[in-house]
mmCIF file of C-alpha atoms in Angstrom:
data_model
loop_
_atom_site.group_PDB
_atom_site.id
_atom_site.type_symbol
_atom_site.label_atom_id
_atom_site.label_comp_id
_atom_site.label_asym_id
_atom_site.label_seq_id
_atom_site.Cartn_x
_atom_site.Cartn_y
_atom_site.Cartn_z
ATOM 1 C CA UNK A 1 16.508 -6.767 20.398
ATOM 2 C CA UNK A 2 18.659 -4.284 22.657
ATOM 3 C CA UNK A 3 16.709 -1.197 21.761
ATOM 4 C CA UNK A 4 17.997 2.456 23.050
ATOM 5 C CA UNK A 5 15.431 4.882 23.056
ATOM 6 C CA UNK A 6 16.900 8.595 22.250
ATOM 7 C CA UNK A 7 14.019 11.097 22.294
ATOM 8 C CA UNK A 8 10.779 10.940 21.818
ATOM 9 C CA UNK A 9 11.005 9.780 17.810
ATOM 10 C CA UNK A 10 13.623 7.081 17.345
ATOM 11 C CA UNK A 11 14.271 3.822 18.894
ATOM 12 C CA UNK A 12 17.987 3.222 17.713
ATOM 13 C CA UNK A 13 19.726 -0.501 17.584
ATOM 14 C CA UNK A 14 23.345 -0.167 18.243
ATOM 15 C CA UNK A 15 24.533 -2.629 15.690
ATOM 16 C CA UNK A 16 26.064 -1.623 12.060
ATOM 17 C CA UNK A 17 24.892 -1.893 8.797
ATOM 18 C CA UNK A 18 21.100 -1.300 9.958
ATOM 19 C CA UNK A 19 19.483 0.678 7.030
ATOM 20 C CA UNK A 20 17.006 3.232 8.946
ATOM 21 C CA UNK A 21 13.454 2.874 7.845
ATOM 22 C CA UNK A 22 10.638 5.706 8.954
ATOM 23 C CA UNK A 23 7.478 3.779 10.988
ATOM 24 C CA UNK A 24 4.201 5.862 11.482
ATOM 25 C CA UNK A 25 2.499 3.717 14.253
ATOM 26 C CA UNK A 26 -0.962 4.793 13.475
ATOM 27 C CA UNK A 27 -4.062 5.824 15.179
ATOM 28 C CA UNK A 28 -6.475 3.194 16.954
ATOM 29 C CA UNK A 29 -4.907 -0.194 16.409
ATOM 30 C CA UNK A 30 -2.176 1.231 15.298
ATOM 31 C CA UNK A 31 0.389 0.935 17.517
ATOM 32 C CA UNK A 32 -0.382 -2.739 18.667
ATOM 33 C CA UNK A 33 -0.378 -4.505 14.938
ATOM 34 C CA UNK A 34 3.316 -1.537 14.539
ATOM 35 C CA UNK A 35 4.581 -3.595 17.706
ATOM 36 C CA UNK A 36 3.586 -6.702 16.502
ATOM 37 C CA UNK A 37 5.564 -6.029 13.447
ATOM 38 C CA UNK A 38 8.972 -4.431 14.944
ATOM 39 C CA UNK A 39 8.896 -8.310 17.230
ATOM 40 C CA UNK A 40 8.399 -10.161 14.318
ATOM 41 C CA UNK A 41 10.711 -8.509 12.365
ATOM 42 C CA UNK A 42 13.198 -8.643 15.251
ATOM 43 C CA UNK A 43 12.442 -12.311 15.559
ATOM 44 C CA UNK A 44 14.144 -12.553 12.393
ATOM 45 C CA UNK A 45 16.875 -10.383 12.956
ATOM 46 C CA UNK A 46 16.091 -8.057 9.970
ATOM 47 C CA UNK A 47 18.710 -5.397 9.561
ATOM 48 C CA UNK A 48 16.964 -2.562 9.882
ATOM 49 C CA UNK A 49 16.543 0.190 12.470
ATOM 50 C CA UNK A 50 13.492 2.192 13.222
ATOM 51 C CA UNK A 51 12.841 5.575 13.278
ATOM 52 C CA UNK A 52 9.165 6.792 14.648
ATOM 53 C CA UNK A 53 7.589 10.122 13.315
ATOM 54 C CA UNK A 54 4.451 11.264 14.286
ATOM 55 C CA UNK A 55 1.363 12.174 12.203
ATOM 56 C CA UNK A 56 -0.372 15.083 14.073
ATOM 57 C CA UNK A 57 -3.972 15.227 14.998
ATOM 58 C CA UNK A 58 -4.363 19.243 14.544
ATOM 59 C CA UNK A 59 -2.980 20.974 11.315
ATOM 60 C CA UNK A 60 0.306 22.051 11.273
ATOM 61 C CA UNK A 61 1.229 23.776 8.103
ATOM 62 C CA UNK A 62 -0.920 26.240 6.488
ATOM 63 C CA UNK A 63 -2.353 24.209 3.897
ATOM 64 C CA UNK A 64 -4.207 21.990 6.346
ATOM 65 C CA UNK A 65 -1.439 19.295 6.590
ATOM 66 C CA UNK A 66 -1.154 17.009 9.681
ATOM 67 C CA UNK A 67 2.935 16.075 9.111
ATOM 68 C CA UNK A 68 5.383 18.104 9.188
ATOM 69 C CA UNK A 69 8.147 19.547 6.633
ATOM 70 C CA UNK A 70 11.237 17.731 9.119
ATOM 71 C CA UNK A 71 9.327 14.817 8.492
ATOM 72 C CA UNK A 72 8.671 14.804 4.847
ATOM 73 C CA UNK A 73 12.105 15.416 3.849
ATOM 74 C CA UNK A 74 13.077 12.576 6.402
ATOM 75 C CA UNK A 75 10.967 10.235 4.789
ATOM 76 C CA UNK A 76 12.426 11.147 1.384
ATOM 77 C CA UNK A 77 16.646 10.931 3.097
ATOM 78 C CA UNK A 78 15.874 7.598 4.196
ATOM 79 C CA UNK A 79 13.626 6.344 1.386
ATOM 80 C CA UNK A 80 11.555 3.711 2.899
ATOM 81 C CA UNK A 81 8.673 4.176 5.093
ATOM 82 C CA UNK A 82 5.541 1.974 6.848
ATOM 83 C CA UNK A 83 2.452 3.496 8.062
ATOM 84 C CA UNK A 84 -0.329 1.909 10.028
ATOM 85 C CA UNK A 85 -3.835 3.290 9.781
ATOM 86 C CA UNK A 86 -4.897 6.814 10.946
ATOM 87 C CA UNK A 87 -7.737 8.602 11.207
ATOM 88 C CA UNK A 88 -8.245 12.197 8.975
ATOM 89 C CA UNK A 89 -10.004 14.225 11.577
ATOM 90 C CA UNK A 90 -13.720 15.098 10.306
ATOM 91 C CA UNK A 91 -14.126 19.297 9.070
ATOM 92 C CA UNK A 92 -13.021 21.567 6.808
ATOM 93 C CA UNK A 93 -9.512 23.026 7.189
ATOM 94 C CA UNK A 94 -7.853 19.240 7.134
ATOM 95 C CA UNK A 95 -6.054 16.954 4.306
ATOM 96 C CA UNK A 96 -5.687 13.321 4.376
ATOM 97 C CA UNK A 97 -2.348 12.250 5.613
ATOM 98 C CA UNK A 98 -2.594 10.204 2.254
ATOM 99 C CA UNK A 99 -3.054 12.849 -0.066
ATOM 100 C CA UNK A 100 -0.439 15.024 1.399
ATOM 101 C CA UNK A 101 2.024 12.036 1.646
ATOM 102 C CA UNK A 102 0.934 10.796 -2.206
ATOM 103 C CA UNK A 103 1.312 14.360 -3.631
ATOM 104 C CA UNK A 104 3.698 15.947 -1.490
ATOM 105 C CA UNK A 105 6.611 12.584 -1.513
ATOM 106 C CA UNK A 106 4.955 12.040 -5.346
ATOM 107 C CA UNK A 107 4.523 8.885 -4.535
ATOM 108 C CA UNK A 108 2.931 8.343 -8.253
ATOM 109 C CA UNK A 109 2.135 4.391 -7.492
ATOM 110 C CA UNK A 110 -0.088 2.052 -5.763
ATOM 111 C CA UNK A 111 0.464 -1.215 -5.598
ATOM 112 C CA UNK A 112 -1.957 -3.468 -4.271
ATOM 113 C CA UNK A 113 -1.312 -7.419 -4.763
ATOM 114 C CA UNK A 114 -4.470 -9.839 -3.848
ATOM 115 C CA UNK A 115 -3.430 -13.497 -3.589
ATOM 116 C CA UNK A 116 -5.702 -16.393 -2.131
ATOM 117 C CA UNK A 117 -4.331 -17.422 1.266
ATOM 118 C CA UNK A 118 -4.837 -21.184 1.894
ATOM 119 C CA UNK A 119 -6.854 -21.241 5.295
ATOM 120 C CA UNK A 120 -8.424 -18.324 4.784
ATOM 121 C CA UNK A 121 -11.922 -19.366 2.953
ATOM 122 C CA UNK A 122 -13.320 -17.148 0.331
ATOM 123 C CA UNK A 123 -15.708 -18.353 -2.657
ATOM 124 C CA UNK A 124 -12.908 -17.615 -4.757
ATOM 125 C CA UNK A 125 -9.763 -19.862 -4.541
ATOM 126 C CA UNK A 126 -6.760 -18.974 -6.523
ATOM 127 C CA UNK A 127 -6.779 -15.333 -7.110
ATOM 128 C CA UNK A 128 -3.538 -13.729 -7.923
ATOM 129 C CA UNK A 129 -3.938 -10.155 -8.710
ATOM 130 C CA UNK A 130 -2.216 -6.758 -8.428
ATOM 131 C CA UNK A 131 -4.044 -3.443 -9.092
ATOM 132 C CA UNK A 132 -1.752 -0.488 -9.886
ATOM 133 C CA UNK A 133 -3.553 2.241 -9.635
ATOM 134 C CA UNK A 134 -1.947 5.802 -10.555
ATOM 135 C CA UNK A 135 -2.126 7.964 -7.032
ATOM 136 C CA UNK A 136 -1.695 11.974 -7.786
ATOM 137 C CA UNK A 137 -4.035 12.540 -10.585
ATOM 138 C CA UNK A 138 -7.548 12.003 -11.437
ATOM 139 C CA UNK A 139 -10.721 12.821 -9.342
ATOM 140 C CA UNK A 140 -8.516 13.114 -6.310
ATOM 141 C CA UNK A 141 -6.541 16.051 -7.590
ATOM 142 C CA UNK A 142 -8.231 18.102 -5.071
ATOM 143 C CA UNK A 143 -9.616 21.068 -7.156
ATOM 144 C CA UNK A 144 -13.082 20.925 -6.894
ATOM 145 C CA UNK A 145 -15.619 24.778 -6.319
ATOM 146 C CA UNK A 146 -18.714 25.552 -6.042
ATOM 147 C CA UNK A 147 -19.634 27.160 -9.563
ATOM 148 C CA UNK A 148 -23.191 28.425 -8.240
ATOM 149 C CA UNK A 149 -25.150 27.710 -5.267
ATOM 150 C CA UNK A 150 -26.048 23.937 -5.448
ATOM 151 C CA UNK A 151 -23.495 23.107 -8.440
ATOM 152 C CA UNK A 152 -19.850 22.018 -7.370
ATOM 153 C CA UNK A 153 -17.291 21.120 -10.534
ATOM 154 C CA UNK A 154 -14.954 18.308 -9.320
ATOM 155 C CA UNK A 155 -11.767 18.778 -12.113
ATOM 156 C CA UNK A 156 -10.500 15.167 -13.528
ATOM 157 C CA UNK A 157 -6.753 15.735 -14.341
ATOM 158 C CA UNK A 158 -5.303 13.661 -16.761
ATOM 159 C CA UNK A 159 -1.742 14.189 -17.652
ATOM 160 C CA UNK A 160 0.804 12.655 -20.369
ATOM 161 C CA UNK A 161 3.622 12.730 -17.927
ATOM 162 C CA UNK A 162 1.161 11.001 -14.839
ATOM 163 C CA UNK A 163 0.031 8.689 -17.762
ATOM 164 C CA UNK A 164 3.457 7.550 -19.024
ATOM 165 C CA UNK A 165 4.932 7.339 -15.168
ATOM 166 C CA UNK A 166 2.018 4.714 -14.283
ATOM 167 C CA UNK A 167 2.297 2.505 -17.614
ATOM 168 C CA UNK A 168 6.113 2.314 -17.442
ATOM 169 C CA UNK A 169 5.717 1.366 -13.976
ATOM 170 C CA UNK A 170 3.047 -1.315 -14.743
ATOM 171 C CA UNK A 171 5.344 -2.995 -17.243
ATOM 172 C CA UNK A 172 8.207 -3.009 -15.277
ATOM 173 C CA UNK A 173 6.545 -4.905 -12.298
ATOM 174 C CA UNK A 174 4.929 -7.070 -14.449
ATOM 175 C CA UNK A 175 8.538 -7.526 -15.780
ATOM 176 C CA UNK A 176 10.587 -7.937 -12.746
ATOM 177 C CA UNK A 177 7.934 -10.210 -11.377
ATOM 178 C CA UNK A 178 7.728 -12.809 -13.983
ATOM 179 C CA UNK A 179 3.706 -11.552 -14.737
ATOM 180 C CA UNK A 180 2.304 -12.389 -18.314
ATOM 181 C CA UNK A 181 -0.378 -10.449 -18.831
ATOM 182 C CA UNK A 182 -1.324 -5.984 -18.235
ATOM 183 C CA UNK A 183 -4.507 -4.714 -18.971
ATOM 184 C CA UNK A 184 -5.278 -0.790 -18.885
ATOM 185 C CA UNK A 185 -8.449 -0.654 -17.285
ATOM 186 C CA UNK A 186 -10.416 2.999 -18.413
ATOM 187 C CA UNK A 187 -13.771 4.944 -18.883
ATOM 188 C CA UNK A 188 -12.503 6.345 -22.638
ATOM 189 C CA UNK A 189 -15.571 5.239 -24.651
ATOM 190 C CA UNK A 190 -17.225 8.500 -22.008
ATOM 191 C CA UNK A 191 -14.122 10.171 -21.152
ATOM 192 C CA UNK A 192 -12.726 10.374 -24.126
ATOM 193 C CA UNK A 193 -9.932 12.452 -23.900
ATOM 194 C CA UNK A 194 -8.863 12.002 -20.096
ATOM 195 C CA UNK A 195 -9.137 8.447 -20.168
ATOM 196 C CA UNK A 196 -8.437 8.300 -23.735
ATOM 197 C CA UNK A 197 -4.835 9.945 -23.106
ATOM 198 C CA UNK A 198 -4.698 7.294 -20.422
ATOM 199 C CA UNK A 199 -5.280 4.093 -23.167
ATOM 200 C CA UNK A 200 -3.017 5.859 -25.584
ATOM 201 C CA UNK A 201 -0.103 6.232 -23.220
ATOM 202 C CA UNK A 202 -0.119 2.696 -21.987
ATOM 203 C CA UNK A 203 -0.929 1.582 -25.758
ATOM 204 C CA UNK A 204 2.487 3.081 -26.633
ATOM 205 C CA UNK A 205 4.473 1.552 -23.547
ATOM 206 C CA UNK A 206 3.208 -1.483 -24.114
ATOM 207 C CA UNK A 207 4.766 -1.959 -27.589
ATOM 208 C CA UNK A 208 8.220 -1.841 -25.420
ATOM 209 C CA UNK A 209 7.331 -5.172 -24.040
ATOM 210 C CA UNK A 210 6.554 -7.508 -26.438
ATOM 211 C CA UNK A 211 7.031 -10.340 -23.902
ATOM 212 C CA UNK A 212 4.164 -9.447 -21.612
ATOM 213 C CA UNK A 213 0.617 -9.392 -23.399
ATOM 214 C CA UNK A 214 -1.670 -6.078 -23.408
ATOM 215 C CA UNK A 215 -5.488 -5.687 -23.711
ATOM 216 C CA UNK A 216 -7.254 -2.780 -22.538
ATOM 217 C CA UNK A 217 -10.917 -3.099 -20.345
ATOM 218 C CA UNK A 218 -13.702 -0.427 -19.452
ATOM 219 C CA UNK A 219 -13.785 -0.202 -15.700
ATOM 220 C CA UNK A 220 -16.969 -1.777 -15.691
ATOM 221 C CA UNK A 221 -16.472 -4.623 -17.999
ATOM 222 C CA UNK A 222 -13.439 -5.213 -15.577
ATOM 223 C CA UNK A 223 -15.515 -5.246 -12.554
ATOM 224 C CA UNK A 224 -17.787 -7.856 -13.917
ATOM 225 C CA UNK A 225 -14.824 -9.829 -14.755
ATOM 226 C CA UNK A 226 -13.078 -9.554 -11.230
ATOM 227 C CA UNK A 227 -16.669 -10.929 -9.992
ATOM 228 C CA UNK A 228 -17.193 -13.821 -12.166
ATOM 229 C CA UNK A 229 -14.069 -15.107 -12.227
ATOM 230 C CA UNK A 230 -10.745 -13.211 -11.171
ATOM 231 C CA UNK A 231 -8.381 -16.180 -11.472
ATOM 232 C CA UNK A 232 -8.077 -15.320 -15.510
ATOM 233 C CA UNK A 233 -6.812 -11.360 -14.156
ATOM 234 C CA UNK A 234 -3.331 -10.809 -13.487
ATOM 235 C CA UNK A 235 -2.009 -7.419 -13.225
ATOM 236 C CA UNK A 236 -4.397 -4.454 -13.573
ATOM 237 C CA UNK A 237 -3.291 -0.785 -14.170
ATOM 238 C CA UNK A 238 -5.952 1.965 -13.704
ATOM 239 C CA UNK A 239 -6.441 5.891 -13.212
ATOM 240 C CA UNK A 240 -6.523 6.500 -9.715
ATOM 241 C CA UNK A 241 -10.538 6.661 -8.532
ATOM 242 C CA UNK A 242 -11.048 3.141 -10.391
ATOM 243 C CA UNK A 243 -8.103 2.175 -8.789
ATOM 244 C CA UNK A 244 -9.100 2.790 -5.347
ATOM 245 C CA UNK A 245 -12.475 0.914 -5.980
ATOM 246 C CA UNK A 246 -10.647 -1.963 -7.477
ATOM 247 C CA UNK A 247 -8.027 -2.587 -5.278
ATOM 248 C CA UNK A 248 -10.746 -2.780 -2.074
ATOM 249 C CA UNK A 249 -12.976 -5.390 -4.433
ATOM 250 C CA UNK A 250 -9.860 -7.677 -5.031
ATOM 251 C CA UNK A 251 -9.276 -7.132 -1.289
ATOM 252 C CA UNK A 252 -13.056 -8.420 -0.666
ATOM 253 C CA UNK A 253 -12.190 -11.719 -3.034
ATOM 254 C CA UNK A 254 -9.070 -13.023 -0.590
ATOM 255 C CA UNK A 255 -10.678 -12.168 2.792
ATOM 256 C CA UNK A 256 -10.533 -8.520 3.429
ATOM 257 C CA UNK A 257 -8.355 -5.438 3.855
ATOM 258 C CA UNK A 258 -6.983 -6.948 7.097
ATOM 259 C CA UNK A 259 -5.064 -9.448 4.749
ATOM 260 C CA UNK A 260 -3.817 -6.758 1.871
ATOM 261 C CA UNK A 261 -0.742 -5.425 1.528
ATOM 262 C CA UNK A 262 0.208 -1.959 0.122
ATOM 263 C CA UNK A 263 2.639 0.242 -1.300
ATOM 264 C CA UNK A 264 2.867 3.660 -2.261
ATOM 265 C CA UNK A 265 6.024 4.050 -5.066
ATOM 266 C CA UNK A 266 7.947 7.238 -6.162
ATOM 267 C CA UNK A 267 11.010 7.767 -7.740
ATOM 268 C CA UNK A 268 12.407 9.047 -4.353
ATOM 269 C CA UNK A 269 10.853 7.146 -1.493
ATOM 270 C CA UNK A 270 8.380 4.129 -1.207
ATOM 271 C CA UNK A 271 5.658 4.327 1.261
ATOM 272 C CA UNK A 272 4.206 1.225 2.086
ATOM 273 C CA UNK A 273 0.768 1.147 4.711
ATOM 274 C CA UNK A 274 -2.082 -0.811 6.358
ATOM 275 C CA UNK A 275 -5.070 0.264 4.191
ATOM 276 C CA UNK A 276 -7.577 -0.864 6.585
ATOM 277 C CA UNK A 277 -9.167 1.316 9.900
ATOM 278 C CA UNK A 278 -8.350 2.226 12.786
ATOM 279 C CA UNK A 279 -11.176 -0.039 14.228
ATOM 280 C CA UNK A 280 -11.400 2.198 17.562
ATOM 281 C CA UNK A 281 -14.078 -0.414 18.734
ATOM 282 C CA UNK A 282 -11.183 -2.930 19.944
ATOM 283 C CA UNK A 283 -8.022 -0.504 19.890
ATOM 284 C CA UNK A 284 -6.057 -1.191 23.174
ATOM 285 C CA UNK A 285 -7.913 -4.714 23.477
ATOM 286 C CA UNK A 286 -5.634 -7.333 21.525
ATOM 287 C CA UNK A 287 -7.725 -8.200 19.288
ATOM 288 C CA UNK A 288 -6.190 -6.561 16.103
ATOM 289 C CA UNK A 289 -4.979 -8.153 13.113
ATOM 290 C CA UNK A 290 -1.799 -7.484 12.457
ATOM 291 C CA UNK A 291 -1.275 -9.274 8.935
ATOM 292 C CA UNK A 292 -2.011 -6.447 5.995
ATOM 293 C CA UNK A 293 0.473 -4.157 8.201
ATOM 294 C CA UNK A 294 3.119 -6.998 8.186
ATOM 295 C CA UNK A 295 2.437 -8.284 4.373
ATOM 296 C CA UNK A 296 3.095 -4.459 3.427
ATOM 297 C CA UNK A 297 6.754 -4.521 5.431
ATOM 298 C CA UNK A 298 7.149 -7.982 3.533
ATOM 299 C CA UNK A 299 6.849 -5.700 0.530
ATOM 300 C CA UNK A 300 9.042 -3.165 1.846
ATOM 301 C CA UNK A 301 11.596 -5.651 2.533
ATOM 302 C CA UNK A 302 11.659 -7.060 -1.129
ATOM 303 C CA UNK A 303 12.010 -3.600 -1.983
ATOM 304 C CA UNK A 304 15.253 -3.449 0.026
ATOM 305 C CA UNK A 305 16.071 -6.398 -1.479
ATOM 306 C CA UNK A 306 16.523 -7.851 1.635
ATOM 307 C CA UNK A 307 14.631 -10.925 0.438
ATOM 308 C CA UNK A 308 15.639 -13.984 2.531
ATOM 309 C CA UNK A 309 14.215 -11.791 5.521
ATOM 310 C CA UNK A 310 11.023 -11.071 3.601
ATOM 311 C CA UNK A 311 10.448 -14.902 2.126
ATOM 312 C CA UNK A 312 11.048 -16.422 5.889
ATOM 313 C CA UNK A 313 8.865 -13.394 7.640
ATOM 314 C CA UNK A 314 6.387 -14.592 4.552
ATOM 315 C CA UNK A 315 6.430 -18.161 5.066
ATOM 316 C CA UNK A 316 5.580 -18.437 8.737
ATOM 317 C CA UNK A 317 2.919 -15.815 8.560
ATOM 318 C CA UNK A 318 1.212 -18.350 5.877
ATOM 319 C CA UNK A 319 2.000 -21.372 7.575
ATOM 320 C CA UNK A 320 0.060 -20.142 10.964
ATOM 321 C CA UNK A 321 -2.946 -18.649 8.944
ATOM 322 C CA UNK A 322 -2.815 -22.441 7.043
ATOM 323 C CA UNK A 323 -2.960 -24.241 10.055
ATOM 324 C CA UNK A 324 -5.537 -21.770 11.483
ATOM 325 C CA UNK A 325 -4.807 -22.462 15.316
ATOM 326 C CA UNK A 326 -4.163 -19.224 15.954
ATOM 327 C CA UNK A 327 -6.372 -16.663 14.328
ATOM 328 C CA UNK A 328 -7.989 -13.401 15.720
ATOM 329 C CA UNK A 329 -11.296 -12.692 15.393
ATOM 330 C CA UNK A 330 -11.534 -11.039 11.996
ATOM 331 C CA UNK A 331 -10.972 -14.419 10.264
ATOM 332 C CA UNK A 332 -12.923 -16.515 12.324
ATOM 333 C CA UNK A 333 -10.816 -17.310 15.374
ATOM 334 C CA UNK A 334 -10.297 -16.654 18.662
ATOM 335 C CA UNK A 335 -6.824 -15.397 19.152
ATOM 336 C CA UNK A 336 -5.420 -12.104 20.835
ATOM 337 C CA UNK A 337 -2.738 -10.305 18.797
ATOM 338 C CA UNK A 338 0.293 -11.424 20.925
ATOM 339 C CA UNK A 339 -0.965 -15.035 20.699
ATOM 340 C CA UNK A 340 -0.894 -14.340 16.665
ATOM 341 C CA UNK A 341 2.552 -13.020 16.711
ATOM 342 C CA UNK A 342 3.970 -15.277 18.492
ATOM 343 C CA UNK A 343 2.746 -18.086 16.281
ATOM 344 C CA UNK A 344 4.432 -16.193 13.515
ATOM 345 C CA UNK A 345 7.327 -15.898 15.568
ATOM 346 C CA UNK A 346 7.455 -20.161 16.507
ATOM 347 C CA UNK A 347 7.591 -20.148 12.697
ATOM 348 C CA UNK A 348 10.743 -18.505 11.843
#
């Protein structure tokens, strides 16, 4: 790749027809499994053209953001984004660079797919899963006060309008994506009204899609379910606390978070991310996995419909963790970074 760097943000490819794409290298690892990334997808000549912004490690907006407004409304001009891991400095004062991108870019969807990856041994083969999980509402609305000394009130919001974004959402993907079954998972028979807004919603979308078959679980019942057998699951939609449980257990039943891919969907940019650490303990070393970071610009890519990149980019990364010659030490081998990405690379 004949990259010209121009400032301190942007590496710029010279070529036409390159659709610009924001990359937030990350803290820790970060920046190695982002490089290992921009080769591979250089490898395979992907049209796209990077632009680097920088998440900040000391506020810089009054509300206790660490990204700024330029780069907020870049993210939403050029509509596509990927984000390695960073680290929400510890204290009062700060938000996490995930709240403020989820509420601020309304990025109302997470999408978390879980598929069993042959080579990679888990006690549960064949798992295909995807956990939507609605991302601005809930538990993690952020209002939350200290009613008397010793008492804090955390507010659960629920709306029809959060609700009836999600379902649609749910329904769609499972459309587009050839799925056969949605199930709302909920708390309603204790939450009756929050949660109960949330079943009646997706209830009512559902009817819409006669094709694609609806049931409706309590989060716990689904949990259970996930653990005894998850192969019968196929795509989950959830408020957004359950969600964020969920999606790390179907991350535990295909190897990990290092192997999960992620995006973040709004109606005006997608945000797609490494959901793992920054794993400090072997940042700068070589050892990183680079995969969940790479499966999540695979999504991206599909997203751009720029498919035939994503399905070849796809293929070889399966075909080395298959053969297993070349895997770094979070799945059992003995590989640096560079040594896996270049095995992706031999692939293409």
């Amino acid at each position: 790749m004949n990259i010209i760097r121009k400032a301190s943000t942007k590496i710029l490819r010279p070529q036409f027809n390159y659709q610009k794409v924001i990359l937030f290298p990350g803290d820790g690892i970060g920046p190695e499994i982002s490089k290992a990334v921009i080769d591979i997808f250089d490898a395979a000549k992907v049209p796209i053209e990077w632009e680097f912004h920088e998440i900040h490690k000391k506020r810089v907006t009054d509300q206790g953001d660490l990204i700024t407004e330029e780069t907020l409304k870049q993210v939403k001009a050029l509509k596509y984004a990927l984000k390695g891991p960073f680290e929400t400095p510890i204290g009062k004062g700060y938000r996490s660079i995930n709240v403020t991108l989820r509420k601020r870019l309304q990025l109302f969807a997470n999408v978390r797919p879980c598929k069993s990856i042959k080579g990679v041994k888990t006690p549960y083969p064949g798992v295909d899963v995807v956990t939507i999980r609605e991302n601005t509402e809930g538990e993690y609305s952020g209002l939350e006060h200290e009613v008397v000394p010793g008492v804090v009130e955390n507010l659960k919001i629920v709306s029809y309008n959060a609700c009836q974004n999600i379902a649609q959402y749910a329904f769609e993907f499972a459309r587009a994506n050839n799925r056969k079954q949605v199930v709302a998972c909920h708390k309603a028979g204790v939450m009756k009204q929050g949660d109960g807004l949330f079943l009646k919603v997706c209830d009512d979308v559902a009817k819409n899609y006669p094709e694609i078959e609806f049931s409706e679980e309590q989060i716990d019942t689904m949990a259970f379910k996930l653990a005894n057998d998850p192969t019968k699951i196929d795509v989950m939609v959830m408020p957004n606390l359950y969600g964020d449980i969920v999606s790390d257990l179907c991350a535990g039943l295909i190897g990990g978070l290092g192997l999960t891919a992620s995006g973040n969907i709004g109606k005006d940019c997608e945000v797609y991310e490494a959901v793992h650490g920054t794993a400090p303990d072997i940042a700068g070393k070589n050892l990183a996995n680079p995969t969940a970071l790479l499966l999540s610009g695979i999504m991206m890519l599909k997203a751009m419909s720029l498919n035939d990149y994503a399905n070849r980019i796809e293929n070889a990364t399966y075909k080395v963790l298959e053969e297993g010659k070349f895997l770094t030490g979070d799945l059992g081998g003995k590989s640096t970074t560079t040594d896996y990405t270049k095995a992706i690379i031999d692939k293409l």
